[in-house]
Amino acid sequence: MIKISPSILSADFAELGAEVRAVEAGGADYIHIDVMDGHFVPNITIGPFIVKAVKAVTELPLDVHLMIENPECYIPEFAAAGADIITVHAESTVHLNATVAEIKKLGKKAGVSLNPSTPVCLLEEVIGELDLVLVMSVNPGFSGQSYIQSSTAKVRKVRKMLDEAGSKAELQVDGGIKISNIAEVAAAGADVFVAGSAVYGSDDYKATIEALKNAAAK
Ligand code: DX5
Ligand code: ZN
C-alpha cells in the first residue's frame, strides 16, 4: 500500500496545528517530523516538545526522523513525546543494533536511514529487526532540494535486500519527491513517500496527496 508522509518542515510553523490537521483531512498516512541538531546536519529544527504538541492534534502515526548525533541519548524523550516510528541514521550512532533494540523496547517502530552516499550494506546485520528503511534522496538538512537521481537504483537494491530477508519493513524515500517523479520511485519498490514542499507548497493539500498516491500506484 502506498503511504504519504507529509513533512511539517515545509509547513507554516505559526499555524502548526492547523497545518497538521489539514494534511490529515487531506488523506495523509503519517506525519513526518524532521528533527535536526545543527551537528549531524547543518540546520536546527524540532525537539520533543513540538512532537508532543503535534501528537495532541492528530490521530495519525508520528513518523519521527532523527537527524541528530548520538540519537540513542534522546530516544526515550521522543518515545514519551508520542513518536510512533523513530528513524535514526546509520551514520549517527556507533551501536546501531543497540539503538534499534532500544526503540523497539519502548514499543515503537524502528527505522534506519541512509544518507545518499552511504552504502546499503550497512543495513545487512540489522535488516531483520527493522520496521522501516529510509533511503534519503537528498542530503538531509533542508526541504525543497532536488531528488538525487541515483536514489532510484538504491531503492531497488534495498527492495531486493528486504525481499531476500523476508522482511515486511516499509521502504520510505525522503527528499525531492514530487508528482512528476514518484512513479519511478514506487516502481523501484518504495512504498512510503515523504513529501515536504510538494504538499505544503501546493494550494490544495488534499488534491496533491491524491495526485501523489495516484501517480505512485501507476
Ligand atoms: C530533509 C528532510 C526531509 C524534507 C523533505 O533533510 O529529511 O524530510 O523535509 O522535503 P522535500 O519533500 O521538500 O524535499
Ligand atoms: Zn525527513
Coordinates of N, CA and C and ligand atoms in Angstrom, one line a residue:
M1 N 0.8 -1.2 0.0 CA 0.0 0.0 0.0 C 0.9 1.3 0.0
I2 N 0.5 2.2 -0.8 CA 1.3 3.4 -0.9 C 0.9 4.4 0.2
K3 N 1.9 4.9 0.9 CA 1.6 5.9 2.0 C 2.3 7.2 1.7
I4 N 1.7 8.3 2.1 CA 2.3 9.6 2.0 C 2.5 10.2 3.4
S5 N 3.7 10.6 3.7 CA 4.0 11.2 5.0 C 4.5 12.6 4.8
P6 N 3.6 13.6 4.9 CA 3.9 15.0 4.6 C 4.9 15.4 5.7
S7 N 6.0 16.1 5.3 CA 6.9 16.6 6.2 C 6.5 18.0 6.7
I8 N 6.4 18.2 8.0 CA 5.9 19.5 8.5 C 7.0 20.6 8.4
L9 N 8.2 20.1 8.0 CA 9.3 21.1 7.8 C 8.9 22.2 6.8
S10 N 8.0 21.9 5.9 CA 7.6 22.9 4.9 C 6.3 23.5 5.3
A11 N 5.8 23.2 6.5 CA 4.5 23.8 6.9 C 4.7 25.2 7.5
D12 N 3.6 25.9 7.7 CA 3.7 27.2 8.4 C 3.7 27.0 9.9
F13 N 4.9 27.2 10.5 CA 5.1 26.8 11.9 C 4.2 27.7 12.8
A14 N 3.8 28.9 12.4 CA 2.9 29.7 13.2 C 1.5 29.2 13.2
E15 N 1.2 28.2 12.3 CA -0.1 27.7 12.2 C 0.0 26.1 12.3
L16 N 0.9 25.6 13.1 CA 1.3 24.2 13.0 C 0.1 23.3 13.2
G17 N -0.7 23.5 14.2 CA -1.9 22.6 14.5 C -2.8 22.5 13.3
A18 N -3.1 23.7 12.7 CA -4.0 23.7 11.5 C -3.3 23.0 10.3
E19 N -2.0 23.2 10.2 CA -1.3 22.6 9.1 C -1.3 21.0 9.2
V20 N -1.2 20.5 10.4 CA -1.2 19.1 10.6 C -2.6 18.5 10.4
R21 N -3.6 19.2 10.9 CA -5.0 18.8 10.7 C -5.3 18.8 9.2
A22 N -4.8 19.8 8.5 CA -5.2 19.9 7.1 C -4.6 18.7 6.3
V23 N -3.4 18.2 6.5 CA -3.0 17.1 5.8 C -3.6 15.8 6.2
E24 N -4.0 15.7 7.5 CA -4.7 14.6 8.0 C -6.1 14.5 7.2
A25 N -6.8 15.6 7.1 CA -8.0 15.7 6.4 C -7.8 15.4 4.9
G26 N -6.6 15.7 4.4 CA -6.3 15.5 3.0 C -5.9 14.1 2.6
G27 N -5.9 13.2 3.6 CA -5.6 11.8 3.3 C -4.1 11.4 3.5
A28 N -3.4 12.2 4.3 CA -2.0 11.7 4.7 C -2.1 10.5 5.6
D29 N -1.0 9.7 5.5 CA -1.0 8.4 6.3 C -0.1 8.6 7.5
Y30 N 0.9 9.4 7.5 CA 1.8 9.6 8.6 C 2.0 11.2 8.6
I31 N 2.5 11.6 9.8 CA 3.0 13.0 9.9 C 4.6 12.8 10.0
H32 N 5.3 13.4 9.1 CA 6.8 13.3 9.1 C 7.4 14.5 9.9
I33 N 8.1 14.2 10.9 CA 8.7 15.2 11.7 C 10.2 15.2 11.6
D34 N 10.8 16.2 11.1 CA 12.3 16.2 10.9 C 13.0 16.9 12.1
V35 N 13.7 16.1 12.8 CA 14.5 16.6 14.0 C 15.9 16.8 13.6
M36 N 16.4 18.0 13.7 CA 17.8 18.3 13.3 C 18.5 19.1 14.4
D37 N 19.8 18.7 14.6 CA 20.5 19.2 15.8 C 21.6 20.3 15.5
G38 N 21.8 20.6 14.2 CA 22.9 21.5 13.8 C 24.2 20.9 13.9
H39 N 24.3 19.6 14.1 CA 25.6 18.9 14.1 C 25.6 17.8 13.0
F40 N 24.7 16.9 13.1 CA 24.6 15.9 12.1 C 24.2 16.5 10.8
V41 N 23.4 17.5 10.8 CA 23.0 18.2 9.6 C 23.1 19.7 9.9
P42 N 23.3 20.5 8.9 CA 23.5 22.0 9.1 C 22.2 22.8 9.3
N43 N 21.4 22.3 10.2 CA 20.1 23.0 10.4 C 19.6 22.6 11.8
I44 N 18.8 23.4 12.4 CA 18.2 23.1 13.7 C 16.7 23.3 13.6
T45 N 16.0 22.2 14.0 CA 14.5 22.3 13.8 C 13.8 22.1 15.1
I46 N 13.4 20.8 15.3 CA 12.3 20.5 16.2 C 12.8 19.5 17.3
G47 N 12.3 19.7 18.5 CA 12.6 18.8 19.6 C 11.4 18.1 20.1
P48 N 11.5 17.3 21.2 CA 10.4 16.6 21.8 C 9.2 17.4 22.1
F49 N 9.3 18.6 22.5 CA 8.2 19.5 22.9 C 7.2 19.6 21.7
I50 N 7.8 19.8 20.6 CA 6.9 20.0 19.4 C 6.3 18.7 19.0
V51 N 7.0 17.6 19.1 CA 6.4 16.3 18.8 C 5.2 16.1 19.7
K52 N 5.3 16.4 21.0 CA 4.2 16.3 21.9 C 3.0 17.2 21.5
A53 N 3.3 18.4 21.1 CA 2.2 19.3 20.7 C 1.5 18.8 19.4
V54 N 2.3 18.2 18.5 CA 1.7 17.6 17.3 C 0.8 16.4 17.6
K55 N 1.3 15.6 18.5 CA 0.6 14.4 19.0 C -0.8 14.7 19.4
A56 N -0.9 15.9 20.1 CA -2.2 16.3 20.6 C -3.2 16.7 19.6
V57 N -2.8 16.9 18.4 CA -3.8 17.4 17.4 C -4.0 16.5 16.2
T58 N -3.5 15.3 16.3 CA -3.7 14.3 15.2 C -3.8 12.9 15.7
E59 N -4.6 12.1 14.9 CA -4.7 10.6 15.2 C -3.6 9.9 14.4
L60 N -3.0 10.6 13.4 CA -2.1 9.9 12.5 C -0.8 9.5 13.3
P61 N -0.2 8.4 12.9 CA 1.1 8.0 13.5 C 2.2 9.1 13.2
L62 N 3.0 9.4 14.2 CA 4.0 10.4 14.0 C 5.3 9.6 13.6
D63 N 5.8 10.0 12.5 CA 7.0 9.4 11.8 C 8.2 10.4 12.1
V64 N 8.9 10.0 13.1 CA 9.9 11.0 13.6 C 11.3 10.6 13.0
H65 N 11.9 11.5 12.2 CA 13.1 11.3 11.5 C 14.2 12.0 12.3
L66 N 15.1 11.3 13.0 CA 16.1 11.9 13.8 C 17.4 12.1 13.0
M67 N 17.7 13.4 12.7 CA 18.9 13.7 12.1 C 19.8 14.4 13.1
I68 N 20.2 13.6 14.1 CA 21.0 14.1 15.2 C 22.1 13.2 15.6
E69 N 23.2 13.7 16.1 CA 24.2 12.8 16.6 C 23.8 12.1 17.9
N70 N 24.3 10.9 18.1 CA 24.0 10.1 19.2 C 22.5 10.1 19.6
P71 N 21.7 9.7 18.6 CA 20.3 9.7 18.8 C 19.9 8.8 20.0
E72 N 20.7 7.8 20.4 CA 20.4 6.9 21.5 C 20.1 7.7 22.8
C73 N 20.7 8.9 22.9 CA 20.6 9.7 24.1 C 19.2 10.3 24.2
Y74 N 18.4 10.4 23.1 CA 17.2 11.1 23.1 C 16.0 10.2 22.8
I75 N 16.2 9.0 22.5 CA 15.1 8.1 22.1 C 14.0 8.0 23.2
P76 N 14.3 7.9 24.4 CA 13.2 7.8 25.4 C 12.4 9.1 25.4
E77 N 13.0 10.2 25.2 CA 12.2 11.5 25.2 C 11.3 11.6 24.0
F78 N 11.8 11.2 22.9 CA 10.9 11.2 21.7 C 9.8 10.2 21.8
A79 N 10.1 9.0 22.4 CA 9.1 8.0 22.6 C 8.0 8.5 23.5
A80 N 8.4 9.1 24.6 CA 7.5 9.7 25.6 C 6.6 10.8 25.0
A81 N 7.2 11.6 24.1 CA 6.5 12.7 23.4 C 5.4 12.3 22.5
G82 N 5.5 11.0 22.1 CA 4.4 10.5 21.2 C 4.8 10.0 19.8
A83 N 6.1 9.9 19.6 CA 6.6 9.3 18.3 C 6.1 7.9 18.2
D84 N 5.6 7.5 17.0 CA 5.2 6.1 16.8 C 6.3 5.4 16.0
I85 N 6.9 6.0 15.0 CA 8.0 5.4 14.3 C 9.2 6.3 14.6
I86 N 10.3 5.7 15.0 CA 11.5 6.5 15.3 C 12.6 6.0 14.3
T87 N 13.1 6.9 13.5 CA 14.1 6.5 12.5 C 15.4 7.2 12.8
V88 N 16.5 6.5 12.9 CA 17.8 7.0 13.2 C 18.7 6.8 12.0
H89 N 19.7 7.6 11.8 CA 20.6 7.5 10.7 C 21.7 6.5 11.1
A90 N 22.0 5.5 10.2 CA 23.1 4.6 10.5 C 24.4 5.3 10.7
E91 N 24.6 6.5 10.1 CA 25.8 7.2 10.3 C 26.0 7.9 11.6
S92 N 24.9 8.0 12.4 CA 24.9 8.8 13.5 C 25.0 8.1 14.9
T93 N 25.0 6.8 14.8 CA 25.1 6.0 16.1 C 26.1 4.9 15.9
V94 N 26.9 4.7 16.9 CA 28.0 3.7 16.8 C 27.4 2.3 16.9
H95 N 26.5 2.2 17.9 CA 26.0 0.8 18.1 C 24.6 0.7 17.6
L96 N 24.5 0.6 16.3 CA 23.2 0.7 15.6 C 22.2 -0.4 16.1
N97 N 22.8 -1.6 16.3 CA 22.0 -2.7 16.7 C 21.3 -2.4 18.1
A98 N 22.1 -1.8 19.0 CA 21.6 -1.5 20.3 C 20.6 -0.3 20.3
T99 N 20.8 0.6 19.4 CA 19.9 1.7 19.2 C 18.5 1.3 18.7
V100 N 18.6 0.4 17.7 CA 17.3 -0.2 17.2 C 16.6 -1.0 18.3
A101 N 17.3 -1.7 19.0 CA 16.7 -2.5 20.1 C 16.1 -1.6 21.2
E102 N 16.7 -0.5 21.4 CA 16.2 0.5 22.4 C 14.8 1.0 21.9
I103 N 14.7 1.3 20.7 CA 13.5 1.9 20.1 C 12.4 0.8 20.3
K104 N 12.7 -0.4 19.9 CA 11.7 -1.5 20.0 C 11.3 -1.8 21.4
K105 N 12.2 -1.7 22.3 CA 12.0 -2.0 23.7 C 10.9 -1.0 24.3
L106 N 10.9 0.2 23.7 CA 10.0 1.2 24.1 C 8.6 1.1 23.4
G107 N 8.5 0.0 22.6 CA 7.2 -0.2 22.0 C 7.0 0.6 20.7
K108 N 8.0 1.1 20.2 CA 7.9 2.0 19.0 C 8.5 1.2 17.7
K109 N 8.0 1.7 16.6 CA 8.5 1.1 15.3 C 9.9 1.7 15.1
A110 N 10.8 0.8 14.6 CA 12.2 1.3 14.4 C 12.6 1.4 12.9
G111 N 13.1 2.6 12.6 CA 13.6 2.8 11.2 C 15.1 3.1 11.2
V112 N 15.7 2.8 10.1 CA 17.1 3.2 9.9 C 17.2 3.9 8.6
S113 N 17.9 5.0 8.6 CA 18.0 5.8 7.4 C 19.5 5.8 6.9
L114 N 19.6 6.0 5.6 CA 20.9 6.1 5.0 C 21.0 7.4 4.2
N115 N 22.1 8.1 4.4 CA 22.4 9.3 3.6 C 22.7 8.9 2.1
P116 N 22.6 9.8 1.2 CA 22.8 9.4 -0.2 C 24.1 8.7 -0.5
S117 N 25.2 9.0 0.2 CA 26.5 8.4 -0.1 C 26.7 7.1 0.7
T118 N 25.8 6.7 1.6 CA 26.0 5.6 2.5 C 25.6 4.3 1.8
P119 N 26.5 3.3 1.7 CA 26.1 2.1 1.0 C 25.0 1.2 1.7
V120 N 24.2 0.5 1.0 CA 23.1 -0.2 1.6 C 23.6 -1.4 2.4
C121 N 24.9 -1.8 2.3 CA 25.4 -2.9 3.1 C 25.4 -2.6 4.6
L122 N 25.3 -1.4 5.0 CA 25.2 -1.0 6.4 C 24.0 -1.6 7.0
L123 N 23.0 -1.9 6.2 CA 21.7 -2.5 6.7 C 21.8 -4.0 7.0
E124 N 22.8 -4.6 6.4 CA 22.8 -6.1 6.4 C 22.5 -6.8 7.7
E125 N 23.2 -6.3 8.7 CA 23.1 -7.1 10.0 C 22.0 -6.7 10.9
V126 N 21.2 -5.6 10.5 CA 20.1 -5.2 11.3 C 18.8 -5.4 10.6
I127 N 18.8 -5.7 9.3 CA 17.6 -5.7 8.5 C 16.4 -6.4 9.1
G128 N 16.7 -7.6 9.7 CA 15.7 -8.4 10.3 C 15.0 -7.8 11.4
E129 N 15.5 -6.7 12.0 CA 15.0 -6.1 13.2 C 14.1 -4.8 12.8
L130 N 14.2 -4.4 11.6 CA 13.6 -3.1 11.2 C 12.2 -3.2 10.8
D131 N 11.5 -2.1 11.2 CA 10.1 -1.9 10.7 C 10.1 -0.9 9.5
L132 N 11.2 -0.2 9.3 CA 11.2 0.8 8.2 C 12.7 1.0 7.8
V133 N 12.9 1.1 6.5 CA 14.2 1.6 6.0 C 13.9 2.9 5.2
L134 N 14.7 3.9 5.5 CA 14.5 5.2 4.9 C 15.7 5.5 4.0
V135 N 15.5 5.6 2.7 CA 16.5 6.0 1.8 C 16.4 7.5 1.5
M136 N 17.5 8.2 1.9 CA 17.5 9.7 1.7 C 17.8 9.9 0.2
S137 N 17.0 10.7 -0.4 CA 17.2 11.1 -1.8 C 17.6 12.5 -2.0
V138 N 18.0 13.1 -0.8 CA 18.7 14.4 -0.8 C 19.7 14.3 0.3
N139 N 20.7 15.2 0.4 CA 21.5 15.3 1.6 C 20.6 16.0 2.7
P140 N 20.4 15.3 3.8 CA 19.4 15.9 4.7 C 19.9 17.2 5.3
G141 N 18.9 18.0 5.7 CA 19.1 19.3 6.3 C 18.0 20.4 5.9
F142 N 17.5 20.2 4.7 CA 16.6 21.3 4.2 C 15.5 20.6 3.3
S143 N 14.3 21.2 3.3 CA 13.3 20.8 2.4 C 13.5 21.6 1.1
G144 N 12.9 21.2 0.0 CA 12.9 21.9 -1.2 C 14.1 21.6 -2.1
Q145 N 14.9 20.6 -1.8 CA 16.0 20.2 -2.6 C 15.6 19.3 -3.7
S146 N 16.5 19.1 -4.7 CA 16.1 18.2 -5.9 C 16.5 16.8 -5.6
Y147 N 15.6 15.9 -6.1 CA 15.8 14.5 -6.0 C 17.1 14.1 -6.6
I148 N 17.9 13.3 -5.9 CA 19.2 12.8 -6.4 C 18.9 11.5 -7.2
Q149 N 19.1 11.6 -8.5 CA 18.6 10.5 -9.4 C 19.1 9.1 -9.1
S150 N 20.4 9.0 -8.6 CA 20.9 7.7 -8.3 C 20.1 7.0 -7.2
S151 N 19.3 7.7 -6.5 CA 18.5 7.1 -5.4 C 17.6 6.0 -5.9
T152 N 17.1 6.1 -7.1 CA 16.2 5.1 -7.6 C 16.8 3.7 -7.7
A153 N 18.1 3.7 -8.1 CA 18.8 2.4 -8.2 C 19.0 1.9 -6.7
K154 N 19.2 2.8 -5.8 CA 19.5 2.4 -4.4 C 18.2 1.8 -3.8
V155 N 17.1 2.4 -4.1 CA 15.8 1.9 -3.6 C 15.6 0.5 -4.1
R156 N 16.0 0.3 -5.4 CA 15.8 -1.1 -6.0 C 16.7 -2.1 -5.2
K157 N 17.9 -1.7 -4.8 CA 18.8 -2.5 -4.1 C 18.2 -2.9 -2.7
V158 N 17.7 -1.8 -2.0 CA 17.1 -2.1 -0.7 C 15.9 -3.0 -0.8
R159 N 15.1 -2.7 -1.8 CA 13.9 -3.6 -2.0 C 14.3 -5.1 -2.1
K160 N 15.4 -5.3 -2.9 CA 15.9 -6.7 -3.1 C 16.3 -7.2 -1.7
M161 N 17.1 -6.4 -1.0 CA 17.6 -6.9 0.3 C 16.4 -7.3 1.3
L162 N 15.4 -6.4 1.3 CA 14.2 -6.6 2.2 C 13.5 -7.9 1.7
D163 N 13.3 -8.1 0.4 CA 12.6 -9.3 -0.1 C 13.4 -10.5 0.2
E164 N 14.7 -10.5 0.0 CA 15.5 -11.6 0.3 C 15.6 -12.0 1.8
A165 N 15.4 -11.0 2.6 CA 15.4 -11.2 4.1 C 14.0 -11.6 4.6
G166 N 13.1 -11.6 3.7 CA 11.7 -11.9 4.1 C 11.1 -10.8 5.0
S167 N 11.6 -9.6 4.8 CA 11.2 -8.5 5.7 C 10.0 -7.8 5.2
K168 N 9.1 -7.5 6.2 CA 7.9 -6.7 5.8 C 8.1 -5.2 6.1
A169 N 9.3 -4.8 6.4 CA 9.6 -3.4 6.7 C 9.1 -2.5 5.5
E170 N 8.7 -1.3 5.9 CA 8.3 -0.3 4.9 C 9.6 0.3 4.3
L171 N 9.5 0.6 3.0 CA 10.7 1.3 2.4 C 10.3 2.7 2.1
Q172 N 10.8 3.6 2.8 CA 10.5 5.0 2.7 C 11.6 5.8 1.9
V173 N 11.1 6.8 1.2 CA 12.1 7.7 0.5 C 11.7 9.1 0.9
D174 N 12.8 9.9 1.1 CA 12.6 11.2 1.6 C 13.6 12.2 0.9
G175 N 13.0 13.2 0.2 CA 13.8 14.3 -0.4 C 13.4 14.4 -1.9
G176 N 12.8 15.6 -2.2 CA 12.6 15.9 -3.6 C 11.5 15.1 -4.3
I177 N 10.6 14.4 -3.5 CA 9.6 13.6 -4.1 C 8.5 14.6 -4.6
K178 N 8.1 14.4 -5.8 CA 7.1 15.2 -6.5 C 6.1 14.4 -7.3
I179 N 5.0 15.0 -7.7 CA 4.1 14.2 -8.6 C 4.8 13.7 -9.8
S180 N 5.8 14.4 -10.3 CA 6.5 14.1 -11.5 C 7.4 12.9 -11.4
N181 N 7.9 12.6 -10.2 CA 8.9 11.5 -10.1 C 8.5 10.4 -9.2
I182 N 7.4 10.5 -8.5 CA 7.0 9.5 -7.5 C 6.8 8.1 -8.2
A183 N 6.3 8.1 -9.4 CA 6.0 6.8 -10.1 C 7.3 6.0 -10.3
E184 N 8.4 6.6 -10.7 CA 9.6 5.8 -10.9 C 10.2 5.3 -9.6
V185 N 10.0 6.0 -8.5 CA 10.5 5.6 -7.2 C 9.6 4.5 -6.6
A186 N 8.3 4.6 -6.9 CA 7.4 3.5 -6.5 C 7.7 2.2 -7.3
A187 N 8.0 2.4 -8.5 CA 8.3 1.2 -9.4 C 9.5 0.5 -8.9
A188 N 10.5 1.3 -8.3 CA 11.7 0.7 -7.8 C 11.5 0.0 -6.5
G189 N 10.3 0.1 -5.9 CA 10.0 -0.7 -4.7 C 9.7 0.1 -3.4
A190 N 9.7 1.4 -3.5 CA 9.4 2.2 -2.3 C 7.9 2.2 -2.1
D191 N 7.5 2.3 -0.8 CA 6.0 2.3 -0.5 C 5.6 3.4 0.4
V192 N 6.5 4.1 1.0 CA 6.2 5.3 1.9 C 7.0 6.5 1.3
F193 N 6.3 7.6 1.1 CA 6.9 8.7 0.5 C 6.8 9.9 1.4
V194 N 7.9 10.5 1.7 CA 7.9 11.8 2.4 C 7.7 12.9 1.4
A195 N 6.9 13.8 1.7 CA 6.7 15.0 0.7 C 6.6 16.2 1.6
G196 N 7.5 17.1 1.5 CA 7.5 18.4 2.2 C 7.0 19.5 1.3
S197 N 7.8 20.0 0.5 CA 7.5 21.1 -0.3 C 6.4 20.7 -1.3
A198 N 6.4 19.5 -1.8 CA 5.3 19.1 -2.8 C 3.9 19.3 -2.2
V199 N 3.8 18.9 -0.9 CA 2.4 19.0 -0.3 C 2.2 20.5 0.2
Y200 N 3.1 20.9 1.1 CA 2.9 22.2 1.8 C 3.1 23.4 0.9
G201 N 3.8 23.2 -0.2 CA 4.0 24.2 -1.2 C 2.8 24.3 -2.2
S202 N 1.9 23.4 -2.0 CA 0.8 23.4 -3.0 C -0.4 24.2 -2.4
D203 N -1.3 24.6 -3.3 CA -2.5 25.3 -2.8 C -3.6 24.4 -2.2
D204 N -3.6 23.1 -2.7 CA -4.6 22.2 -2.2 C -4.0 20.9 -1.8
Y205 N -3.8 20.8 -0.4 CA -3.1 19.6 0.1 C -3.7 18.3 -0.3
K206 N -5.1 18.3 -0.2 CA -5.8 17.0 -0.5 C -5.6 16.6 -1.9
A207 N -5.7 17.5 -2.8 CA -5.5 17.2 -4.2 C -4.1 16.7 -4.5
T208 N -3.1 17.3 -3.8 CA -1.7 17.0 -4.1 C -1.5 15.6 -3.5
I209 N -2.0 15.3 -2.3 CA -1.8 14.0 -1.7 C -2.4 12.9 -2.6
E210 N -3.6 13.2 -3.1 CA -4.3 12.2 -4.0 C -3.5 12.0 -5.3
A211 N -3.0 13.1 -5.8 CA -2.2 13.0 -7.1 C -0.9 12.2 -6.9
L212 N -0.3 12.4 -5.7 CA 0.9 11.7 -5.4 C 0.6 10.2 -5.3
K213 N -0.5 9.9 -4.6 CA -0.9 8.4 -4.5 C -1.3 7.8 -5.8
N214 N -2.0 8.6 -6.6 CA -2.4 8.1 -7.9 C -1.2 7.8 -8.8
A215 N -0.3 8.8 -8.8 CA 0.9 8.6 -9.7 C 1.7 7.4 -9.2
A216 N 1.8 7.2 -7.9 CA 2.7 6.1 -7.4 C 2.0 4.8 -7.6
A217 N 0.7 4.8 -7.7 CA 0.0 3.5 -7.9 C 0.0 3.0 -9.4
K218 N 0.5 3.9 -10.3 CA 0.5 3.5 -11.7 C 1.6 2.5 -12.1
Ligands
DX5_1 C1 15.4 16.7 4.6 C2 14.2 16.2 5.4 C3 13.0 16.0 4.5 C4 12.5 17.2 3.9 C5 11.7 16.8 2.7 O1 16.5 16.8 5.3 O2 14.5 15.0 6.0 O3 12.0 15.3 5.2 O4 11.7 18.0 4.7 O5 11.3 18.0 2.0 P1 11.1 18.0 0.4 O6 10.0 17.0 0.1 O7 10.7 19.4 0.1 O8 12.4 17.5 -0.3
ZN2 ZN 12.8 13.7 6.8

